[in-house]
Amino acid sequence: QVQLVESGGGSVQAGGSLRLSCVVSEYTYSRNCMAWFRQAPGKERESVAGISGGSDSTYYADSVKGRFTISRDSAQNTVYLQMNSLKPEDTAMYYCAAGAGVYCSRWLARYAYWGQGTQVTVSS
């Protein structure tokens, strides 16, 4: 079974930075679409960023464009989310997800495997 393990969350001041990591147990899936989602209490899980397989094309939610960067290190079966200029509204549980194929989607059902999440808290 494919397992995803996130790390790098924590508490930071507004304007600070964090780098989230997601290690995928099966390298095949690390080469599929990989994406980050987040969910704040009482809110629906939302797409944050994704990186496709092959071309490594990326997409970002409007709320994080210019501040977050998704990348992958295929040799280490790892995807990253560099988060800069963090805002209190970025506070959420962040989840790494592995897609069922090469192409990315913001539809939750397109992702076959999910990590357990890592908490990001941004104070004002």
mmCIF file with all atom_site columns, C-alpha atoms in Angstrom:
data_model
loop_
_atom_site.group_PDB
_atom_site.id
_atom_site.type_symbol
_atom_site.label_atom_id
_atom_site.label_alt_id
_atom_site.label_comp_id
_atom_site.label_asym_id
_atom_site.label_entity_id
_atom_site.label_seq_id
_atom_site.pdbx_PDB_ins_code
_atom_site.Cartn_x
_atom_site.Cartn_y
_atom_site.Cartn_z
_atom_site.occupancy
_atom_site.B_iso_or_equiv
_atom_site.pdbx_formal_charge
_atom_site.auth_seq_id
_atom_site.auth_comp_id
_atom_site.auth_asym_id
_atom_site.auth_atom_id
_atom_site.pdbx_PDB_model_num
ATOM 1   C CA . GLN A 1 1   ? 0.000   0.000  0.000   1.00 0.00 ? 1   GLN A CA 1
ATOM 2   C CA . VAL A 1 2   ? 1.258   3.449  -0.877  1.00 0.00 ? 2   VAL A CA 1
ATOM 3   C CA . GLN A 1 3   ? 1.987   5.642  2.101   1.00 0.00 ? 3   GLN A CA 1
ATOM 4   C CA . LEU A 1 4   ? 2.581   9.357  2.205   1.00 0.00 ? 4   LEU A CA 1
ATOM 5   C CA . VAL A 1 5   ? 4.227   11.006 5.172   1.00 0.00 ? 5   VAL A CA 1
ATOM 6   C CA . GLU A 1 6   ? 4.179   14.767 5.574   1.00 0.00 ? 6   GLU A CA 1
ATOM 7   C CA . SER A 1 7   ? 6.516   16.794 7.712   1.00 0.00 ? 7   SER A CA 1
ATOM 8   C CA . GLY A 1 8   ? 7.644   20.351 8.166   1.00 0.00 ? 8   GLY A CA 1
ATOM 9   C CA . GLY A 1 9   ? 4.568   21.896 9.680   1.00 0.00 ? 9   GLY A CA 1
ATOM 10  C CA . GLY A 1 10  ? 4.715   24.098 12.707  1.00 0.00 ? 10  GLY A CA 1
ATOM 11  C CA . SER A 1 11  ? 3.893   27.483 14.129  1.00 0.00 ? 11  SER A CA 1
ATOM 12  C CA . VAL A 1 12  ? 5.269   30.656 12.615  1.00 0.00 ? 12  VAL A CA 1
ATOM 13  C CA . GLN A 1 13  ? 4.668   34.359 12.709  1.00 0.00 ? 13  GLN A CA 1
ATOM 14  C CA . ALA A 1 14  ? 2.914   36.062 9.837   1.00 0.00 ? 14  ALA A CA 1
ATOM 15  C CA . GLY A 1 15  ? 5.405   36.748 7.091   1.00 0.00 ? 15  GLY A CA 1
ATOM 16  C CA . GLY A 1 16  ? 7.461   33.709 7.958   1.00 0.00 ? 16  GLY A CA 1
ATOM 17  C CA . SER A 1 17  ? 8.205   30.623 5.922   1.00 0.00 ? 17  SER A CA 1
ATOM 18  C CA . LEU A 1 18  ? 7.831   26.887 6.175   1.00 0.00 ? 18  LEU A CA 1
ATOM 19  C CA . ARG A 1 19  ? 8.793   24.053 3.884   1.00 0.00 ? 19  ARG A CA 1
ATOM 20  C CA . LEU A 1 20  ? 6.563   21.024 3.893   1.00 0.00 ? 20  LEU A CA 1
ATOM 21  C CA . SER A 1 21  ? 7.833   17.670 2.721   1.00 0.00 ? 21  SER A CA 1
ATOM 22  C CA . CYS A 1 22  ? 5.949   14.598 1.622   1.00 0.00 ? 22  CYS A CA 1
ATOM 23  C CA . VAL A 1 23  ? 7.744   11.291 1.234   1.00 0.00 ? 23  VAL A CA 1
ATOM 24  C CA . VAL A 1 24  ? 6.003   8.701  -0.893  1.00 0.00 ? 24  VAL A CA 1
ATOM 25  C CA . SER A 1 25  ? 6.663   5.035  -0.178  1.00 0.00 ? 25  SER A CA 1
ATOM 26  C CA . GLU A 1 26  ? 6.113   3.961  -3.777  1.00 0.00 ? 26  GLU A CA 1
ATOM 27  C CA . TYR A 1 27  ? 8.224   5.812  -6.308  1.00 0.00 ? 27  TYR A CA 1
ATOM 28  C CA . THR A 1 28  ? 5.743   5.167  -9.093  1.00 0.00 ? 28  THR A CA 1
ATOM 29  C CA . TYR A 1 29  ? 3.221   7.361  -7.342  1.00 0.00 ? 29  TYR A CA 1
ATOM 30  C CA . SER A 1 30  ? 5.766   10.052 -6.614  1.00 0.00 ? 30  SER A CA 1
ATOM 31  C CA . ARG A 1 31  ? 6.003   10.423 -10.385 1.00 0.00 ? 31  ARG A CA 1
ATOM 32  C CA . ASN A 1 32  ? 2.270   10.835 -10.777 1.00 0.00 ? 32  ASN A CA 1
ATOM 33  C CA . CYS A 1 33  ? 0.514   14.061 -10.083 1.00 0.00 ? 33  CYS A CA 1
ATOM 34  C CA . MET A 1 34  ? 1.295   15.141 -6.564  1.00 0.00 ? 34  MET A CA 1
ATOM 35  C CA . ALA A 1 35  ? -0.668  17.813 -4.820  1.00 0.00 ? 35  ALA A CA 1
ATOM 36  C CA . TRP A 1 36  ? -1.128  19.671 -1.592  1.00 0.00 ? 36  TRP A CA 1
ATOM 37  C CA . PHE A 1 37  ? -4.479  20.366 -0.022  1.00 0.00 ? 37  PHE A CA 1
ATOM 38  C CA . ARG A 1 38  ? -5.378  22.097 3.181   1.00 0.00 ? 38  ARG A CA 1
ATOM 39  C CA . GLN A 1 39  ? -8.309  22.114 5.530   1.00 0.00 ? 39  GLN A CA 1
ATOM 40  C CA . ALA A 1 40  ? -9.092  24.551 8.278   1.00 0.00 ? 40  ALA A CA 1
ATOM 41  C CA . PRO A 1 41  ? -11.546 23.684 11.057  1.00 0.00 ? 41  PRO A CA 1
ATOM 42  C CA . GLY A 1 42  ? -15.112 23.977 9.871   1.00 0.00 ? 42  GLY A CA 1
ATOM 43  C CA . LYS A 1 43  ? -14.091 24.408 6.259   1.00 0.00 ? 43  LYS A CA 1
ATOM 44  C CA . GLU A 1 44  ? -13.911 22.124 3.264   1.00 0.00 ? 44  GLU A CA 1
ATOM 45  C CA . ARG A 1 45  ? -10.629 20.720 2.110   1.00 0.00 ? 45  ARG A CA 1
ATOM 46  C CA . GLU A 1 46  ? -9.234  22.899 -0.647  1.00 0.00 ? 46  GLU A CA 1
ATOM 47  C CA . SER A 1 47  ? -6.620  22.493 -3.310  1.00 0.00 ? 47  SER A CA 1
ATOM 48  C CA . VAL A 1 48  ? -3.436  24.453 -2.696  1.00 0.00 ? 48  VAL A CA 1
ATOM 49  C CA . ALA A 1 49  ? -0.987  23.355 -5.366  1.00 0.00 ? 49  ALA A CA 1
ATOM 50  C CA . GLY A 1 50  ? -0.201  20.502 -7.691  1.00 0.00 ? 50  GLY A CA 1
ATOM 51  C CA . ILE A 1 51  ? 2.624   19.267 -9.850  1.00 0.00 ? 51  ILE A CA 1
ATOM 52  C CA . SER A 1 52  ? 1.997   16.932 -12.750 1.00 0.00 ? 52  SER A CA 1
ATOM 53  C CA . GLY A 1 53  ? 3.984   13.898 -13.717 1.00 0.00 ? 53  GLY A CA 1
ATOM 54  C CA . GLY A 1 54  ? 6.320   14.049 -16.660 1.00 0.00 ? 54  GLY A CA 1
ATOM 55  C CA . SER A 1 55  ? 6.218   17.724 -17.488 1.00 0.00 ? 55  SER A CA 1
ATOM 56  C CA . ASP A 1 56  ? 6.235   18.876 -13.860 1.00 0.00 ? 56  ASP A CA 1
ATOM 57  C CA . SER A 1 57  ? 3.790   21.597 -14.725 1.00 0.00 ? 57  SER A CA 1
ATOM 58  C CA . THR A 1 58  ? 2.293   23.265 -11.684 1.00 0.00 ? 58  THR A CA 1
ATOM 59  C CA . TYR A 1 59  ? -0.839  25.006 -10.570 1.00 0.00 ? 59  TYR A CA 1
ATOM 60  C CA . TYR A 1 60  ? -1.693  27.040 -7.508  1.00 0.00 ? 60  TYR A CA 1
ATOM 61  C CA . ALA A 1 61  ? -4.754  28.288 -5.786  1.00 0.00 ? 61  ALA A CA 1
ATOM 62  C CA . ASP A 1 62  ? -5.243  31.996 -6.276  1.00 0.00 ? 62  ASP A CA 1
ATOM 63  C CA . SER A 1 63  ? -4.855  32.522 -2.563  1.00 0.00 ? 63  SER A CA 1
ATOM 64  C CA . VAL A 1 64  ? -1.273  31.231 -2.558  1.00 0.00 ? 64  VAL A CA 1
ATOM 65  C CA . LYS A 1 65  ? 0.050   32.297 -5.950  1.00 0.00 ? 65  LYS A CA 1
ATOM 66  C CA . GLY A 1 66  ? 3.339   34.099 -5.662  1.00 0.00 ? 66  GLY A CA 1
ATOM 67  C CA . ARG A 1 67  ? 3.887   32.823 -2.135  1.00 0.00 ? 67  ARG A CA 1
ATOM 68  C CA . PHE A 1 68  ? 3.921   29.028 -2.372  1.00 0.00 ? 68  PHE A CA 1
ATOM 69  C CA . THR A 1 69  ? 6.019   26.804 -4.599  1.00 0.00 ? 69  THR A CA 1
ATOM 70  C CA . ILE A 1 70  ? 5.495   23.109 -5.188  1.00 0.00 ? 70  ILE A CA 1
ATOM 71  C CA . SER A 1 71  ? 8.389   20.985 -6.368  1.00 0.00 ? 71  SER A CA 1
ATOM 72  C CA . ARG A 1 72  ? 9.516   17.404 -6.424  1.00 0.00 ? 72  ARG A CA 1
ATOM 73  C CA . ASP A 1 73  ? 12.688  15.427 -5.984  1.00 0.00 ? 73  ASP A CA 1
ATOM 74  C CA . SER A 1 74  ? 11.994  12.208 -7.824  1.00 0.00 ? 74  SER A CA 1
ATOM 75  C CA . ALA A 1 75  ? 15.226  10.600 -6.655  1.00 0.00 ? 75  ALA A CA 1
ATOM 76  C CA . GLN A 1 76  ? 14.044  10.928 -3.063  1.00 0.00 ? 76  GLN A CA 1
ATOM 77  C CA . ASN A 1 77  ? 10.377  10.181 -3.782  1.00 0.00 ? 77  ASN A CA 1
ATOM 78  C CA . THR A 1 78  ? 9.587   13.501 -2.197  1.00 0.00 ? 78  THR A CA 1
ATOM 79  C CA . VAL A 1 79  ? 7.431   16.490 -2.993  1.00 0.00 ? 79  VAL A CA 1
ATOM 80  C CA . TYR A 1 80  ? 7.757   19.833 -1.298  1.00 0.00 ? 80  TYR A CA 1
ATOM 81  C CA . LEU A 1 81  ? 5.674   22.869 -0.630  1.00 0.00 ? 81  LEU A CA 1
ATOM 82  C CA . GLN A 1 82  ? 7.710   25.963 0.065   1.00 0.00 ? 82  GLN A CA 1
ATOM 83  C CA . MET A 1 83  ? 5.490   28.474 1.792   1.00 0.00 ? 83  MET A CA 1
ATOM 84  C CA . ASN A 1 84  ? 6.662   32.057 2.055   1.00 0.00 ? 84  ASN A CA 1
ATOM 85  C CA . SER A 1 85  ? 5.010   35.211 3.304   1.00 0.00 ? 85  SER A CA 1
ATOM 86  C CA . LEU A 1 86  ? 2.641   33.158 5.386   1.00 0.00 ? 86  LEU A CA 1
ATOM 87  C CA . LYS A 1 87  ? -0.611  34.704 6.513   1.00 0.00 ? 87  LYS A CA 1
ATOM 88  C CA . PRO A 1 88  ? -2.921  33.771 9.377   1.00 0.00 ? 88  PRO A CA 1
ATOM 89  C CA . GLU A 1 89  ? -5.460  32.572 6.829   1.00 0.00 ? 89  GLU A CA 1
ATOM 90  C CA . ASP A 1 90  ? -2.947  29.931 5.745   1.00 0.00 ? 90  ASP A CA 1
ATOM 91  C CA . THR A 1 91  ? -3.495  28.208 9.071   1.00 0.00 ? 91  THR A CA 1
ATOM 92  C CA . ALA A 1 92  ? -4.767  24.715 8.340   1.00 0.00 ? 92  ALA A CA 1
ATOM 93  C CA . MET A 1 93  ? -3.937  21.066 8.277   1.00 0.00 ? 93  MET A CA 1
ATOM 94  C CA . TYR A 1 94  ? -1.960  20.460 5.113   1.00 0.00 ? 94  TYR A CA 1
ATOM 95  C CA . TYR A 1 95  ? -2.280  17.169 3.291   1.00 0.00 ? 95  TYR A CA 1
ATOM 96  C CA . CYS A 1 96  ? -0.137  15.635 0.613   1.00 0.00 ? 96  CYS A CA 1
ATOM 97  C CA . ALA A 1 97  ? -1.953  13.592 -2.004  1.00 0.00 ? 97  ALA A CA 1
ATOM 98  C CA . ALA A 1 98  ? -0.845  11.278 -4.784  1.00 0.00 ? 98  ALA A CA 1
ATOM 99  C CA . GLY A 1 99  ? -2.885  11.255 -7.952  1.00 0.00 ? 99  GLY A CA 1
ATOM 100 C CA . ALA A 1 100 ? -4.052  8.176  -9.759  1.00 0.00 ? 100 ALA A CA 1
ATOM 101 C CA . GLY A 1 101 ? -2.297  9.297  -12.919 1.00 0.00 ? 101 GLY A CA 1
ATOM 102 C CA . VAL A 1 102 ? -0.012  11.827 -14.498 1.00 0.00 ? 102 VAL A CA 1
ATOM 103 C CA . TYR A 1 103 ? -2.454  14.690 -14.761 1.00 0.00 ? 103 TYR A CA 1
ATOM 104 C CA . CYS A 1 104 ? -3.491  16.828 -11.845 1.00 0.00 ? 104 CYS A CA 1
ATOM 105 C CA . SER A 1 105 ? -6.930  17.837 -10.738 1.00 0.00 ? 105 SER A CA 1
ATOM 106 C CA . ARG A 1 106 ? -8.442  19.909 -7.975  1.00 0.00 ? 106 ARG A CA 1
ATOM 107 C CA . TRP A 1 107 ? -11.108 17.256 -7.561  1.00 0.00 ? 107 TRP A CA 1
ATOM 108 C CA . LEU A 1 108 ? -10.473 15.312 -4.365  1.00 0.00 ? 108 LEU A CA 1
ATOM 109 C CA . ALA A 1 109 ? -11.575 12.017 -5.865  1.00 0.00 ? 109 ALA A CA 1
ATOM 110 C CA . ARG A 1 110 ? -8.736  12.115 -8.380  1.00 0.00 ? 110 ARG A CA 1
ATOM 111 C CA . TYR A 1 111 ? -6.232  11.337 -5.633  1.00 0.00 ? 111 TYR A CA 1
ATOM 112 C CA . ALA A 1 112 ? -5.617  7.759  -4.698  1.00 0.00 ? 112 ALA A CA 1
ATOM 113 C CA . TYR A 1 113 ? -3.567  8.228  -1.557  1.00 0.00 ? 113 TYR A CA 1
ATOM 114 C CA . TRP A 1 114 ? -3.352  10.808 1.179   1.00 0.00 ? 114 TRP A CA 1
ATOM 115 C CA . GLY A 1 115 ? -1.004  11.580 3.983   1.00 0.00 ? 115 GLY A CA 1
ATOM 116 C CA . GLN A 1 116 ? -2.117  12.081 7.553   1.00 0.00 ? 116 GLN A CA 1
ATOM 117 C CA . GLY A 1 117 ? -1.520  15.802 7.427   1.00 0.00 ? 117 GLY A CA 1
ATOM 118 C CA . THR A 1 118 ? 0.805   18.279 9.041   1.00 0.00 ? 118 THR A CA 1
ATOM 119 C CA . GLN A 1 119 ? -0.442  21.287 10.941  1.00 0.00 ? 119 GLN A CA 1
ATOM 120 C CA . VAL A 1 120 ? 0.529   24.785 9.903   1.00 0.00 ? 120 VAL A CA 1
ATOM 121 C CA . THR A 1 121 ? -0.327  27.600 12.258  1.00 0.00 ? 121 THR A CA 1
ATOM 122 C CA . VAL A 1 122 ? 0.398   31.212 11.412  1.00 0.00 ? 122 VAL A CA 1
ATOM 123 C CA . SER A 1 123 ? 0.019   33.818 14.099  1.00 0.00 ? 123 SER A CA 1
ATOM 124 C CA . SER A 1 124 ? -0.564  37.488 13.479  1.00 0.00 ? 124 SER A CA 1
#
